[in-house]
């Protein structure tokens, strides 16, 4: 059984359910992708007897979890009665329609987003080994993520965001072999980020709005993720040099509101196709590398509230997809003619509180007499003219050598 079928179909169902007026409303029975799914809390039929061993384990786990929930203001758990767990609100089951697999109804997903439940995550949930997604955002769960969660070998999506979970980074998530989406933002996790986080095959990493501290692991550039959000923590030190060599899969990365220092790494932009880059509200210094101009898909570039200096080049201001460029509250001393054209291109361009002569809303002259990081030596590789961008070169080579390959 290909569990991606289960995941994709369940996600479709869950997105449809969000349009309903009441929590947990969904369709009771359906089929797609070689899978018949049941559940979601409405008119779920009794599962076949062949499914009983699997569902008995699910019943044990869910009833134990129900006992650990101390407040249920929306009365979601009032439906969690009896052995037919597929009738429980927020619990989704599936039945593989594969001649090679004996028909067994499985618990394949739990979606209790915005249920406002109060309680803890218990070790018994690890009995749900066929579960592909666990969505628990916007509740009031406290405590840690149990180590037994490593037994959730089929789990592809884990969303624990907007709860009250605490302790160190939940390292158990790094031992879930199928996990591709990790969201633990808006909790109270603390300590350092593990190096292994950026070696895992994760497509989305959301760890923002916690209390993580220390340096960002130097292997950041190893991550194959398309979205990484590290914002609103207490991370310090330099942005790892490996960030300058991330692959083209990366679309969004946010470092904002940490305590980062040093330079923006040389090479950033050469090999990526980022659409959003936000390093604002840190203490970065030095000049902006010309390689940022390779970000021809960039829509939002936010460098504000740092200690960056130098001049904004024609290359930086001529990026074709740019919608918003924010460099306010730095120490830039000027910008090129191309940057002046941004106003006529209807592009948001905020350069206030810098040190640009002849421009309004700049820093007082005494603040501009001593540029922060004047002694800082940022590694800068002389850029050729015209600048050769890695992602564009690779893309061009691919198109010329393989006209039949589908887009990723």
CSV table of N, CA, C and O in Angstrom, one decimal, residues 96-138:
chain,number,residue,atom,x,y,z
A,96,UNK,N,-7.3,0.1,2.4
A,96,UNK,CA,-6.6,-0.1,1.1
A,96,UNK,C,-7.3,-1.1,0.2
A,96,UNK,O,-7.7,-2.2,0.6
A,97,UNK,N,-7.6,-0.7,-1.0
A,97,UNK,CA,-8.2,-1.5,-2.0
A,97,UNK,C,-7.2,-2.1,-2.9
A,97,UNK,O,-7.0,-1.7,-4.1
A,98,UNK,N,-6.4,-3.1,-2.4
A,98,UNK,CA,-5.3,-3.7,-3.1
A,98,UNK,C,-5.4,-5.2,-3.0
A,98,UNK,O,-5.5,-5.7,-1.9
A,99,UNK,N,-5.5,-5.9,-4.1
A,99,UNK,CA,-5.6,-7.3,-4.1
A,99,UNK,C,-4.5,-8.0,-3.3
A,99,UNK,O,-4.6,-9.1,-2.9
A,100,UNK,N,-3.3,-7.3,-3.3
A,100,UNK,CA,-2.1,-7.9,-2.7
A,100,UNK,C,-2.1,-7.7,-1.2
A,100,UNK,O,-1.3,-8.2,-0.5
A,101,UNK,N,-3.1,-6.9,-0.7
A,101,UNK,CA,-3.1,-6.5,0.7
A,101,UNK,C,-4.5,-7.0,1.3
A,101,UNK,O,-5.5,-6.6,0.7
A,102,UNK,N,-4.5,-7.7,2.4
A,102,UNK,CA,-5.8,-8.0,3.0
A,102,UNK,C,-6.5,-6.8,3.5
A,102,UNK,O,-5.8,-5.8,3.9
A,103,UNK,N,-7.8,-6.7,3.3
A,103,UNK,CA,-8.5,-5.5,3.6
A,103,UNK,C,-8.6,-5.3,5.1
A,103,UNK,O,-9.2,-6.0,5.8
A,104,UNK,N,-8.0,-4.2,5.5
A,104,UNK,CA,-8.0,-3.9,6.9
A,104,UNK,C,-8.2,-2.4,7.0
A,104,UNK,O,-7.4,-1.6,6.5
A,105,UNK,N,-9.2,-1.9,7.7
A,105,UNK,CA,-9.4,-0.5,8.0
A,105,UNK,C,-8.4,-0.1,9.0
A,105,UNK,O,-8.1,-0.7,10.0
A,106,UNK,N,-7.7,1.1,8.7
A,106,UNK,CA,-6.6,1.6,9.5
A,106,UNK,C,-6.9,3.0,9.9
A,106,UNK,O,-7.6,3.8,9.2
A,107,UNK,N,-6.5,3.4,11.1
A,107,UNK,CA,-6.5,4.8,11.5
A,107,UNK,C,-5.3,5.5,10.7
A,107,UNK,O,-4.2,5.2,11.0
A,108,UNK,N,-5.6,6.3,9.8
A,108,UNK,CA,-4.6,7.0,8.9
A,108,UNK,C,-4.4,8.4,9.2
A,108,UNK,O,-3.4,9.0,8.7
A,109,UNK,N,-5.2,9.0,10.0
A,109,UNK,CA,-5.0,10.4,10.3
A,109,UNK,C,-5.9,10.9,11.5
A,109,UNK,O,-7.0,10.4,11.7
A,110,UNK,N,-5.3,11.9,12.2
A,110,UNK,CA,-6.0,12.6,13.2
A,110,UNK,C,-5.9,14.1,13.0
A,110,UNK,O,-4.8,14.6,12.8
A,111,UNK,N,-7.0,14.8,12.9
A,111,UNK,CA,-7.1,16.2,12.7
A,111,UNK,C,-7.9,16.9,13.8
A,111,UNK,O,-9.1,16.8,13.7
A,112,UNK,N,-7.3,17.4,14.8
A,112,UNK,CA,-7.9,18.1,15.9
A,112,UNK,C,-7.5,19.6,15.9
A,112,UNK,O,-7.4,20.1,17.0
A,113,UNK,N,-7.2,20.1,14.8
A,113,UNK,CA,-6.8,21.5,14.7
A,113,UNK,C,-7.9,22.4,15.3
A,113,UNK,O,-9.1,22.2,15.0
A,114,UNK,N,-7.5,23.4,16.1
A,114,UNK,CA,-8.5,24.4,16.7
A,114,UNK,C,-9.5,23.8,17.5
A,114,UNK,O,-10.6,24.3,17.7
A,115,UNK,N,-9.2,22.6,18.2
A,115,UNK,CA,-10.2,22.0,19.0
A,115,UNK,C,-10.2,22.6,20.5
A,115,UNK,O,-11.0,22.3,21.3
A,116,UNK,N,-9.1,23.3,20.8
A,116,UNK,CA,-9.0,23.9,22.1
A,116,UNK,C,-8.9,22.9,23.2
A,116,UNK,O,-9.4,23.2,24.3
A,117,UNK,N,-8.4,21.8,22.9
A,117,UNK,CA,-8.2,20.7,24.0
A,117,UNK,C,-7.1,21.0,24.9
A,117,UNK,O,-6.1,21.6,24.5
A,118,UNK,N,-7.3,20.7,26.2
A,118,UNK,CA,-6.2,20.8,27.2
A,118,UNK,C,-5.8,19.5,27.7
A,118,UNK,O,-6.7,18.6,28.0
A,119,UNK,N,-4.5,19.2,27.8
A,119,UNK,CA,-4.1,17.9,28.2
A,119,UNK,C,-2.6,17.7,27.8
A,119,UNK,O,-1.8,18.6,27.6
A,120,UNK,N,-2.3,16.4,27.7
A,120,UNK,CA,-0.9,16.0,27.3
A,120,UNK,C,-0.9,15.0,26.2
A,120,UNK,O,-1.9,14.4,25.9
A,121,UNK,N,0.2,14.9,25.5
A,121,UNK,CA,0.4,13.8,24.5
A,121,UNK,C,1.0,12.6,25.3
A,121,UNK,O,1.9,12.7,26.0
A,122,UNK,N,0.3,11.5,25.1
A,122,UNK,CA,0.7,10.3,25.8
A,122,UNK,C,1.4,9.3,25.0
A,122,UNK,O,1.3,9.3,23.7
A,123,UNK,N,2.2,8.4,25.6
A,123,UNK,CA,3.0,7.4,24.9
A,123,UNK,C,2.1,6.4,24.1
A,123,UNK,O,2.6,5.9,23.1
A,124,UNK,N,0.9,6.2,24.6
A,124,UNK,CA,0.0,5.2,23.9
A,124,UNK,C,-0.3,5.6,22.5
A,124,UNK,O,-0.7,4.7,21.7
A,125,UNK,N,-0.2,6.9,22.1
A,125,UNK,CA,-0.5,7.3,20.7
A,125,UNK,C,0.5,6.6,19.7
A,125,UNK,O,0.2,6.5,18.5
A,126,UNK,N,1.6,6.1,20.2
A,126,UNK,CA,2.5,5.4,19.3
A,126,UNK,C,2.0,4.1,18.8
A,126,UNK,O,2.5,3.5,17.9
A,127,UNK,N,0.8,3.6,19.4
A,127,UNK,CA,0.2,2.4,18.9
A,127,UNK,C,-0.4,2.7,17.5
A,127,UNK,O,-0.7,1.7,16.8
A,128,UNK,N,-0.6,3.9,17.1
A,128,UNK,CA,-1.3,4.3,15.8
A,128,UNK,C,-0.2,4.3,14.7
A,128,UNK,O,0.0,5.3,14.1
A,129,UNK,N,0.4,3.2,14.5
A,129,UNK,CA,1.6,3.1,13.6
A,129,UNK,C,1.3,3.2,12.1
A,129,UNK,O,2.2,3.4,11.3
A,130,UNK,N,0.0,3.2,11.8
A,130,UNK,CA,-0.4,3.4,10.4
A,130,UNK,C,-0.8,4.8,10.1
A,130,UNK,O,-1.1,5.2,8.9
A,131,UNK,N,-0.7,5.7,11.1
A,131,UNK,CA,-1.2,7.1,10.9
A,131,UNK,C,-0.2,7.9,10.0
A,131,UNK,O,1.0,7.8,10.2
A,132,UNK,N,-0.7,8.6,9.0
A,132,UNK,CA,0.1,9.3,8.1
A,132,UNK,C,0.1,10.8,8.5
A,132,UNK,O,1.1,11.5,8.1
A,133,UNK,N,-0.9,11.3,9.2
A,133,UNK,CA,-0.8,12.7,9.6
A,133,UNK,C,-1.4,12.9,11.0
A,133,UNK,O,-2.4,12.2,11.4
A,134,UNK,N,-0.8,13.8,11.7
A,134,UNK,CA,-1.3,14.1,13.1
A,134,UNK,C,-1.3,15.7,13.1
A,134,UNK,O,-0.2,16.3,13.2
A,135,UNK,N,-2.5,16.2,13.1
A,135,UNK,CA,-2.6,17.7,13.1
A,135,UNK,C,-3.3,18.1,14.4
A,135,UNK,O,-4.5,17.8,14.7
A,136,UNK,N,-2.5,18.8,15.3
A,136,UNK,CA,-3.0,19.2,16.6
A,136,UNK,C,-2.8,20.7,16.9
A,136,UNK,O,-2.6,21.1,18.0
A,137,UNK,N,-2.8,21.5,15.8
A,137,UNK,CA,-2.5,22.9,16.1
A,137,UNK,C,-3.6,23.6,16.8
A,137,UNK,O,-4.8,23.3,16.7
A,138,UNK,N,-3.2,24.7,17.5
A,138,UNK,CA,-4.2,25.5,18.2
A,138,UNK,C,-5.0,24.8,19.3
A,138,UNK,O,-6.2,24.8,19.3
